[in-house]
Amino acid sequence: AIVADFHKKIKDAFEVFDHESNNTVDVREIGTIIRSLGCCPTEGELHDLIAEVEEEEPTGFIRYEKFLPVMTKVLLERKYRPIPEDVLLRAFEVLDTAKHGFLTKEELIKYMTEEGEPFSQEEMEEMLSAAIDPESNSINYKEYITMMVIDEN
Amino acid sequence: MGSSTSAPHRFAFQNAEHAFKAAALIQRWYRRYMARLEMRRRCTWSIFQSIEYAGQQDQVKLHDFFSYLVDHFTPRNHNERDFLNRMFTEERFAQDSEMEKSSDFESIEVPDSYTGPRLSFPLLPDQATALVEAFRLKQQLHARYVLNLLYETRKHLAQLPNINRVSTCYSEEITVCGDLHGQLDDLIFIFYKNGLPSPERAYVFNGDFVDRGKESVEILMVLFAFMLVYPKEFHLNRGNHEDHMVNLRYGFTKEVLHKYKTHGKKILRTLQDVFCWLPLATLVDEKVLVLHGGISDRTDLEFLAKLDRHKIVSTLRCKMRKESTKQEEEKKTANQPSSAQEPTPWFLPQSRSLPSTPFHLRPDKAHRAGRSCSIPCPGALDRQELSRHARRSVDLELERCRQQAGFPGIKESEEPSPLASGPDPESGELLEPTQEEWRQVVDILWSDPMAQEGCKANTVRGGGCYFGPDVTQQLLERYSLQLLIRSHECKPEGYEFCHNRKVLTIFSASNYYEVGSNRGAYVKLGPSLTPHIVQYQANKGTHLLTMRQRISRVEESALRALRKKLFAHSSDLLDEFKKHDADKTGIISLSDWAAAVESVLHLGLPWRMLRPQLVNSSTDNMLEYKTWLESLAKEQLSRENIQSSLLEKLYRNRSNLETIFRIIDSDHSGFISLDEFRQTWKLFSSHMNIDISDDCICDLARSIDFNKDGQIDINEFLEAFRLVEQSCSEGRDSACPQSTDTSDGGPSSPDPH
């Protein structure tokens, strides 16, 4: 029954991007689909997943028949769990070496575009637009997290 | 790692590692957040699009229905005949001679008090520029000048070929713009950013100038003015909305009648003619083809170049002339077997699913089965080709229809007269296109590209095809072209390439569905013919919002529209929910809810993804459906006494009703007689399977006639059910005139004409 429920959820999410109604989606949308199903993989993990659902000779499209079993397994195993608020907060605190309670815009840009799995320019700009307080040119990360979490729910 | 490193180094190293990990974690989280936003945006888009296309389908269905009736219904007396004729008066014969009379506008006096722009012909460039400025300042052009401009426009258009040719030798750059849909702000912005039209700056506007937005009239005036001033450099293509039938539903007709209370009808009649003189396509340097919708695997540019485009008044309905028997036979031997068997109209009970019912309502997967050709108009049924069985069922259905509508029955042996009587009179033949002509034009005005190969009927829109990359390739090769530029579809970024960058969709109406929903774009072509895209969004406010806020706003709007639709189907939903609730507990699972909603609404939306926004009263994945329906109703209605199922049915068919009324009111007086209302409603409801008793309708009609003069004011009727107000509060529809005039709810004063 749980599996049936997962199947329905996966189908619905898949269909949003199945523009031609032929049970395929563009491989570039797979990340969005997987993440909207509640998973939070890294880019690396995402690439591995894509490799699993791709055709032997990659066509640029992912077929539903291949995607469904892989995604079901991911959901059943509760892989790539979302990140709890407090862990996220601690991550920001790690970057905030001076322990100010905020990061400057430059610091944020540096970390997000040079460390980890770097942001693209578009991603960086979008994050800045919401996160940075234009008056102080910094991000109060505790407030930011709270705002984002509320917004999600 | 270095155990031999000193402590500070190790500490630093660990710090670096921690920073790396921390950053990665934040990025991971952030990407998931954005993905969920993207999902919401897509769902929102689907909602708007599916509602829009369902509306288009509805309209196509409606017109098919009336077409079919007009072609096959045998009026028993002159009243019936008049009634039906009035539904689709083309008034073509009258128009052609009228067009020669410039006294149409010359007799109109412009009062001294008029402070708007004045035009004199031949038009000069600075007058066109002044027009733009005047409209920017919200002035209105006087009817006399409107008609004069339209008169000159028509003269000019009639000289143009079906496919215009433009060259980058003469103008250095050519700018192609897509759908504007009455959004004057976008046009002004384009001229501001890209420059006004001039001999060095050519423009092609690719159709759909009108409907939906509130300034369609102004857009037309500006476009026509520049076309007259720079005839060699300024080009217009016809879109599927340059069509008086479509305008009835999507707001342009309403806008004209509201802005021009005295001369609106004349303007509309003239426009009907001007629209069918608009060219069908533009060819740039013999290499880039620009047309509004798309192509099909049958698109024949030479054929299109030769046909008389003026004959195609509306792509929604076509009175077709029968092809001669010789032509039919030629077609049969030359073409596929599919031409031998015409599909039966969708609304007959004997109709099966595709391919015999091209206009099936469902947009969902199962019904997009392949057809290799575009949809022919059902009105073109050639009686000789119908099998005896089909013919008999047609007659039976017609009989049932007539009886329900209160018309006396006909004997079954009687043949309906229109097509059985010999060949059409001379004048009829000249005025009507052949099926092939009509189909070719519908294809280029209505089709959409798809990713798969092939060509199949566009069931979502109800007209034209979906064409694949192979179809594009074929056409480009056949005519030695390198790019197809088309519009017709709203795109989030204002443009989109597909088919290996051989097809470019360009859409110039920003914020089309809602403020913040999408950008607009235009494309520039230089002598190298490399497309250079420019995007914009005509509402500064949205720039300051974050993506999250923009998406939220648009989402809100989409959900409101969706909840309205859900409410309109309350009774059907209740029935469907009950089916899932065999034990009559009043509770169903959320999964069942999703299934039930889809089976009633047929919108093909991802209900499970939307569920959290639509249902907030569930516990443990179960839902008390009656309570939910009630909460929907509370949102939509403020007065408790309006809870009848009649209202719901009417509400659901609001757009159809409005369209029907406007069709019946063919002289655009704003009034229809009680009897016409009753008759029409009967015919309509019997075929749409709406179950309302005759008494109910009579009572309803009488109650609407406030001043008891035997006439119903259309807007009064709609307002009586607060429907006009609803559409005004959405802010999306074009001008809602009477609701601003009748502030204290009395019947509005009738139009002097």
XYZ file of C-alpha atoms in Angstrom, chain B residues 228-745:
518
model
C 0.121 52.559 -43.810
C 3.044 54.874 -43.163
C 5.768 52.337 -43.893
C 4.127 49.803 -46.196
C 7.369 48.253 -47.332
C 8.886 47.818 -43.909
C 5.979 47.135 -41.585
C 4.243 43.769 -41.846
C 1.412 42.001 -40.094
C 0.501 38.328 -40.095
C -2.918 37.032 -39.180
C -3.255 35.116 -35.917
C -6.030 32.818 -34.782
C -7.425 35.653 -32.690
C -7.853 37.910 -35.726
C -11.237 36.315 -36.059
C -14.597 37.736 -35.118
C -15.808 34.405 -33.768
C -12.932 34.118 -31.367
C -13.326 37.764 -30.429
C -16.871 37.095 -29.262
C -15.531 35.001 -26.470
C -12.163 36.438 -25.592
C -13.003 40.040 -24.975
C -12.225 42.076 -28.066
C -15.843 42.394 -29.126
C -16.719 43.468 -25.620
C -13.946 46.039 -25.587
C -14.990 47.617 -28.865
C -18.636 47.830 -27.902
C -17.755 49.366 -24.602
C -15.373 51.973 -25.949
C -17.493 52.834 -28.958
C -21.082 52.757 -27.855
C -22.516 54.394 -30.926
C -20.306 53.115 -33.705
C -19.006 49.912 -32.184
C -21.065 47.655 -34.383
C -19.886 49.338 -37.531
C -16.337 49.089 -36.354
C -16.737 45.392 -35.633
C -18.233 44.711 -39.025
C -15.400 46.525 -40.703
C -12.851 44.704 -38.607
C -14.312 41.376 -39.558
C -13.412 42.207 -43.102
C -10.010 43.688 -42.310
C -9.035 40.575 -40.390
C -9.603 38.276 -43.306
C -7.489 40.482 -45.493
C -4.494 40.142 -43.200
C -1.649 38.239 -44.842
C -1.007 34.703 -43.732
C 2.767 34.685 -43.490
C 5.966 36.629 -44.047
C 9.153 35.376 -45.645
C 12.442 37.040 -44.757
C 15.206 36.842 -47.363
C 13.520 33.714 -48.739
C 15.061 31.915 -45.777
C 13.084 32.616 -42.608
C 9.374 31.866 -42.554
C 7.279 33.776 -40.063
C 3.731 32.680 -39.350
C 1.488 32.603 -36.312
C 0.801 28.993 -35.298
C 2.857 26.384 -37.073
C 2.738 23.869 -39.863
C 1.474 20.408 -40.652
C 2.778 17.621 -42.824
C 0.435 18.844 -45.511
C 1.446 22.496 -45.486
C 1.884 23.655 -49.035
C 3.290 27.146 -49.341
C 2.532 27.405 -53.024
C -1.063 26.469 -52.421
C -1.247 28.945 -49.570
C 0.214 31.675 -51.727
C -2.458 31.184 -54.367
C -5.673 30.819 -52.407
C -8.060 33.670 -51.808
C -7.427 34.365 -48.145
C -10.294 36.772 -47.961
C -12.726 33.867 -48.171
C -11.657 32.510 -44.830
C -13.629 34.665 -42.495
C -13.194 32.542 -39.404
C -11.020 29.553 -38.733
C -13.536 28.330 -36.209
C -16.352 27.707 -38.528
C -16.452 27.247 -42.195
C -19.303 27.103 -44.547
C -17.746 24.898 -47.101
C -18.674 24.427 -50.640
C -18.871 20.873 -51.849
C -16.027 19.900 -54.028
C -17.139 18.737 -57.421
C -17.432 14.974 -57.788
C -14.402 14.973 -60.052
C -12.285 16.634 -57.415
C -13.499 14.189 -54.798
C -12.528 11.252 -56.935
C -9.138 12.710 -57.652
C -8.562 13.143 -53.984
C -9.617 9.627 -53.217
C -7.221 8.023 -55.619
C -4.380 10.327 -54.820
C -4.636 10.497 -51.063
C -4.808 8.269 -48.072
C -7.750 6.032 -47.379
C -8.653 8.194 -44.425
C -10.317 10.727 -46.688
C -12.863 8.137 -47.688
C -14.432 8.083 -44.300
C -15.417 11.370 -42.769
C -15.589 11.405 -39.008
C -18.961 11.791 -37.394
C -19.395 14.845 -35.235
C -18.367 14.452 -31.625
C -21.691 15.229 -30.095
C -23.595 12.405 -31.710
C -24.085 9.458 -29.386
C -22.799 7.065 -32.018
C -19.455 8.801 -32.110
C -16.621 6.666 -30.957
C -13.364 7.844 -29.484
C -10.578 9.061 -31.753
C -10.089 9.154 -34.640
C -13.762 9.765 -35.277
C -14.159 12.470 -32.674
C -11.481 15.036 -33.285
C -12.896 17.469 -30.803
C -13.046 15.192 -27.813
C -12.935 17.137 -24.604
C -10.246 15.236 -22.733
C -6.759 16.591 -23.054
C -5.260 13.591 -21.378
C -2.905 11.032 -22.694
C -5.095 8.272 -24.005
C -6.789 10.557 -26.441
C -3.790 11.977 -28.133
C -3.698 8.997 -30.397
C -2.175 9.586 -33.756
C -3.813 11.062 -36.743
C -1.779 11.842 -39.740
C -3.639 14.931 -40.778
C -5.168 18.024 -39.302
C -8.730 18.123 -38.152
C -11.280 18.841 -40.821
C -14.249 20.929 -39.849
C -17.199 18.686 -39.068
C -19.437 21.116 -40.872
C -17.927 19.877 -44.087
C -19.652 16.546 -43.889
C -20.495 15.494 -47.346
C -23.774 13.751 -47.081
C -23.041 11.304 -49.842
C -20.059 10.041 -47.948
C -21.866 9.316 -44.739
C -22.751 5.706 -44.398
C -26.431 4.983 -44.275
C -26.136 4.016 -40.688
C -24.480 7.226 -39.699
C -26.992 9.224 -41.644
C -29.870 7.577 -39.942
C -28.408 8.201 -36.524
C -27.805 11.793 -37.476
C -31.447 12.176 -38.391
C -32.583 10.536 -35.211
C -30.408 12.757 -33.134
C -31.595 15.811 -34.944
C -35.146 14.714 -34.354
C -34.563 14.281 -30.676
C -32.960 17.669 -30.577
C -35.805 19.360 -32.338
C -38.364 17.772 -30.112
C -36.555 18.795 -27.016
C -36.321 22.294 -28.331
C -40.019 22.385 -28.958
C -39.847 22.431 -32.700
C -42.333 20.237 -34.527
C -40.847 16.979 -35.691
C -40.027 16.127 -39.276
C -40.869 12.969 -41.068
C -37.877 10.701 -41.252
C -38.079 10.316 -44.973
C -37.557 13.984 -45.521
C -34.117 15.050 -46.615
C -32.714 18.190 -45.076
C -32.792 20.744 -47.829
C -29.629 22.836 -47.864
C -27.184 20.300 -49.211
C -29.614 18.101 -51.035
C -30.632 20.882 -53.353
C -28.277 21.184 -56.323
C -24.986 22.989 -56.485
C -24.553 26.243 -54.642
C -25.510 29.378 -56.478
C -22.703 31.191 -58.207
C -22.217 33.796 -55.534
C -22.077 31.130 -52.829
C -19.273 29.265 -54.561
C -17.178 32.361 -54.923
C -17.462 33.345 -51.303
C -16.616 30.060 -49.716
C -13.305 28.257 -49.489
C -12.788 24.590 -50.199
C -12.055 22.244 -47.376
C -8.429 22.012 -48.382
C -8.033 25.798 -48.396
C -9.634 26.055 -45.016
C -7.551 23.286 -43.565
C -4.273 24.723 -44.802
C -5.041 28.053 -43.188
C -6.206 26.484 -39.922
C -2.969 24.511 -39.787
C -0.747 27.551 -40.021
C -2.791 29.555 -37.545
C -3.398 26.920 -34.859
C -0.632 24.306 -34.830
C 1.950 23.780 -32.099
C 5.350 22.072 -32.242
C 5.975 18.902 -30.277
C 9.131 16.987 -29.420
C 8.089 13.676 -30.948
C 8.314 13.000 -34.613
C 5.198 12.918 -36.702
C 2.092 15.001 -37.088
C -1.101 14.512 -35.155
C -4.312 16.355 -34.434
C -4.086 19.136 -31.878
C -6.817 17.925 -29.578
C -5.934 20.307 -26.800
C -6.714 23.384 -28.832
C -9.307 21.782 -31.008
C -7.709 22.946 -34.254
C -4.539 22.455 -36.280
C -1.830 19.910 -35.449
C 1.069 19.025 -33.293
C 4.036 18.861 -35.622
C 7.309 17.106 -34.927
C 10.917 17.921 -35.842
C 10.706 15.735 -38.929
C 7.795 17.781 -40.258
C 9.799 20.944 -39.702
C 12.824 19.461 -41.397
C 10.751 18.370 -44.343
C 9.235 21.791 -44.867
C 12.495 23.665 -44.464
C 14.165 21.410 -46.970
C 11.349 21.534 -49.448
C 11.411 25.310 -49.611
C 15.119 25.843 -48.854
C 14.429 27.634 -45.590
C 16.592 27.811 -42.529
C 14.271 28.889 -39.704
C 10.607 28.926 -38.785
C 9.494 31.701 -36.462
C 6.089 31.313 -34.893
C 4.140 32.520 -31.848
C 0.811 31.292 -30.491
C 2.170 29.797 -27.256
C 3.051 31.655 -24.098
C 6.557 30.832 -22.858
C 7.944 31.700 -19.417
C 10.999 33.374 -20.924
C 9.082 34.957 -23.809
C 10.764 32.723 -26.325
C 11.781 29.139 -26.872
C 13.773 27.244 -29.474
C 12.876 23.733 -30.426
C 13.374 21.190 -33.184
C 17.099 21.586 -33.102
C 16.843 25.357 -33.072
C 14.954 25.267 -36.361
C 11.764 26.555 -34.778
C 11.605 29.677 -32.640
C 8.542 30.582 -30.625
C 8.370 34.272 -29.862
C 5.757 35.665 -27.490
C 5.548 39.355 -26.736
C 2.832 39.653 -24.117
C 4.631 39.704 -20.780
C 2.766 38.823 -17.598
C 0.228 37.082 -19.772
C -1.455 34.873 -17.219
C -0.787 37.068 -14.238
C 1.618 39.740 -13.114
C 4.970 38.026 -12.883
C 3.998 34.918 -14.821
C 6.309 35.329 -17.796
C 8.561 37.647 -19.714
C 7.915 38.910 -23.209
C 10.458 38.848 -26.009
C 11.130 39.936 -29.556
C 13.732 38.730 -32.035
C 15.938 40.733 -34.337
C 17.318 39.486 -37.621
C 20.202 41.095 -39.439
C 21.546 40.203 -42.868
C 23.187 37.130 -41.375
C 19.732 36.035 -40.218
C 21.119 35.018 -36.840
C 18.301 35.490 -34.348
C 19.049 37.884 -31.535
C 16.508 37.760 -28.730
C 15.582 40.596 -26.413
C 13.498 39.915 -23.308
C 11.538 42.205 -21.072
C 8.831 42.312 -18.484
C 6.545 45.317 -18.604
C 5.901 45.618 -14.927
C 8.751 47.124 -12.938
C 7.236 45.966 -9.708
C 7.989 42.357 -10.408
C 11.689 42.986 -10.832
C 11.960 43.840 -7.193
C 10.279 40.671 -6.093
C 12.250 37.558 -5.537
C 11.444 34.526 -7.596
C 9.715 33.064 -4.596
C 7.433 36.048 -4.249
C 6.708 36.202 -7.950
C 5.836 32.558 -8.064
C 3.640 32.904 -4.997
C 1.626 35.692 -6.543
C 1.048 33.892 -9.773
C 0.310 30.715 -7.924
C -2.331 32.458 -5.829
C -4.056 33.619 -8.949
C -3.983 30.222 -10.583
C -5.328 28.526 -7.497
C -8.156 31.005 -7.247
C -9.125 30.266 -10.831
C -8.913 26.561 -10.140
C -11.061 26.753 -7.024
C -13.673 28.582 -9.047
C -13.723 25.777 -11.536
C -13.998 23.216 -8.782
C -16.929 25.048 -7.288
C -18.660 25.202 -10.639
C -18.642 21.410 -10.713
C -19.759 20.902 -7.123
C -22.687 18.620 -7.878
C -20.711 16.387 -10.182
C -17.888 16.254 -7.683
C -20.236 15.270 -4.923
C -21.611 12.446 -7.024
C -18.135 11.262 -7.849
C -16.988 11.414 -4.228
C -19.999 9.373 -3.173
C -18.956 6.671 -5.577
C -15.740 6.311 -3.617
C -17.640 6.268 -0.355
C -19.637 3.065 -0.532
C -20.087 2.865 3.206
C -21.450 6.405 3.319
C -19.005 7.516 5.962
C -18.716 10.972 4.472
C -14.970 10.450 4.260
C -12.714 9.477 1.389
C -8.974 9.100 1.012
C -6.953 11.888 -0.561
C -5.987 9.489 -3.282
C -9.626 8.980 -4.164
C -10.135 12.711 -4.017
C -7.477 13.211 -6.693
C -8.948 10.529 -8.918
C -12.462 11.890 -8.529
C -11.497 15.484 -9.274
C -9.673 14.527 -12.447
C -12.514 12.402 -13.701
C -14.903 15.325 -13.329
C -12.782 18.215 -14.524
C -10.651 16.546 -17.205
C -7.928 19.146 -16.880
C -5.034 16.688 -16.777
C -3.492 18.439 -13.797
C -1.198 16.862 -11.198
C -3.828 16.858 -8.456
C -1.700 15.128 -5.874
C 0.893 17.834 -6.176
C -1.734 20.545 -5.936
C -3.643 18.935 -3.126
C -1.923 20.751 -0.238
C -3.012 24.068 -1.724
C -6.568 23.037 -2.394
C -7.427 20.929 0.621
C -6.381 22.104 4.024
C -8.891 20.252 6.096
C -7.687 16.697 5.927
C -6.496 14.469 8.712
C -4.581 11.230 8.298
C -4.849 11.460 4.556
C -8.620 11.333 4.722
C -11.072 14.025 3.767
C -14.612 14.923 4.756
C -15.709 15.812 1.265
C -19.002 17.510 2.025
C -17.314 19.946 4.342
C -14.677 20.624 1.739
C -17.259 21.370 -0.933
C -19.059 23.659 1.436
C -15.899 25.583 2.172
C -15.386 26.008 -1.580
C -18.881 27.356 -1.934
C -18.453 29.787 0.929
C -15.468 31.215 -0.802
C -17.312 31.770 -4.051
C -20.666 32.982 -2.881
C -21.521 35.550 -0.334
C -25.255 35.174 -0.292
C -26.577 31.932 1.101
C -29.686 31.955 -0.979
C -27.757 31.456 -4.209
C -27.182 27.783 -3.811
C -29.261 26.328 -6.544
C -27.787 23.839 -8.944
C -29.164 25.990 -11.724
C -26.783 28.736 -10.795
C -23.942 26.311 -10.697
C -24.700 25.030 -14.151
C -25.037 28.470 -15.574
C -21.913 29.567 -13.810
C -19.972 26.706 -15.241
C -21.106 27.622 -18.679
C -20.638 31.315 -18.240
C -18.280 31.822 -21.128
C -20.362 29.646 -23.359
C -23.463 31.545 -22.383
C -21.867 34.867 -23.049
C -20.669 33.677 -26.392
C -24.053 32.301 -27.291
C -25.735 35.514 -26.359
C -23.370 37.516 -28.455
C -23.922 35.223 -31.386
C -27.686 35.523 -31.107
C -27.432 39.229 -30.689
C -26.039 39.491 -34.173
C -26.837 43.159 -34.507
C -24.915 43.822 -31.310
C -27.788 45.664 -29.750
C -27.102 44.215 -26.330
C -30.562 42.645 -26.228
C -32.068 39.311 -27.109
C -35.708 38.417 -26.977
C -37.041 36.143 -24.282
C -38.083 33.648 -26.855
C -34.661 33.534 -28.432
C -33.139 33.031 -25.044
C -35.485 30.153 -24.310
C -35.009 28.470 -27.663
C -31.281 28.767 -27.589
C -31.011 27.514 -24.087
C -33.056 24.481 -24.939
C -30.952 23.563 -27.917
C -27.794 24.193 -26.020
C -28.744 22.287 -22.916
C -29.997 19.263 -24.749
C -26.685 18.794 -26.434
C -24.505 19.702 -23.527
C -26.479 17.254 -21.406
C -27.576 19.889 -18.984
C -30.726 18.885 -17.280
C -32.919 21.874 -16.653
C -36.666 21.769 -16.921
C -38.462 23.991 -19.335
C -40.354 25.730 -16.541
C -37.155 26.590 -14.828
C -35.871 28.264 -17.921
C -39.039 30.183 -18.530
C -39.107 31.382 -14.965
C -35.501 32.327 -15.178
C -35.993 34.223 -18.392
C -38.971 36.085 -17.054
C -37.278 36.980 -13.838
C -34.363 38.433 -15.685
C -36.542 40.673 -17.773
C -36.750 43.360 -15.148
C -38.744 45.869 -17.088
C -40.967 43.229 -18.632
C -40.517 44.379 -22.178
C -39.872 40.902 -23.511
C -36.156 41.541 -23.922
C -33.135 40.464 -21.972
C -30.162 42.690 -21.607
C -27.187 40.390 -21.862
C -25.122 42.128 -19.291
C -28.075 42.397 -16.995
C -28.440 38.692 -17.159
C -24.849 38.010 -16.397
C -24.815 40.581 -13.680
C -27.863 39.140 -12.074
C -25.720 36.182 -11.232
C -22.765 38.292 -10.278
C -20.779 36.781 -13.062
C -19.611 39.976 -14.629
C -18.496 41.177 -11.251
C -16.551 37.998 -10.705
C -14.616 38.436 -13.891
C -13.934 42.072 -13.049
C -12.525 41.227 -9.670
C -10.109 38.853 -11.347
C -8.885 41.877 -13.234
C -7.960 39.658 -16.129
C -10.859 40.110 -18.476
C -11.198 43.006 -20.780
C -13.251 46.002 -19.760
C -16.390 45.181 -17.892
C -18.509 48.111 -18.911
C -21.889 47.783 -17.347
C -20.657 46.908 -13.933
C -19.140 50.325 -13.629
C -22.206 52.050 -15.033
C -24.863 50.314 -13.031
C -23.636 51.064 -9.590
C -26.971 50.627 -7.910
C -27.972 47.440 -9.571
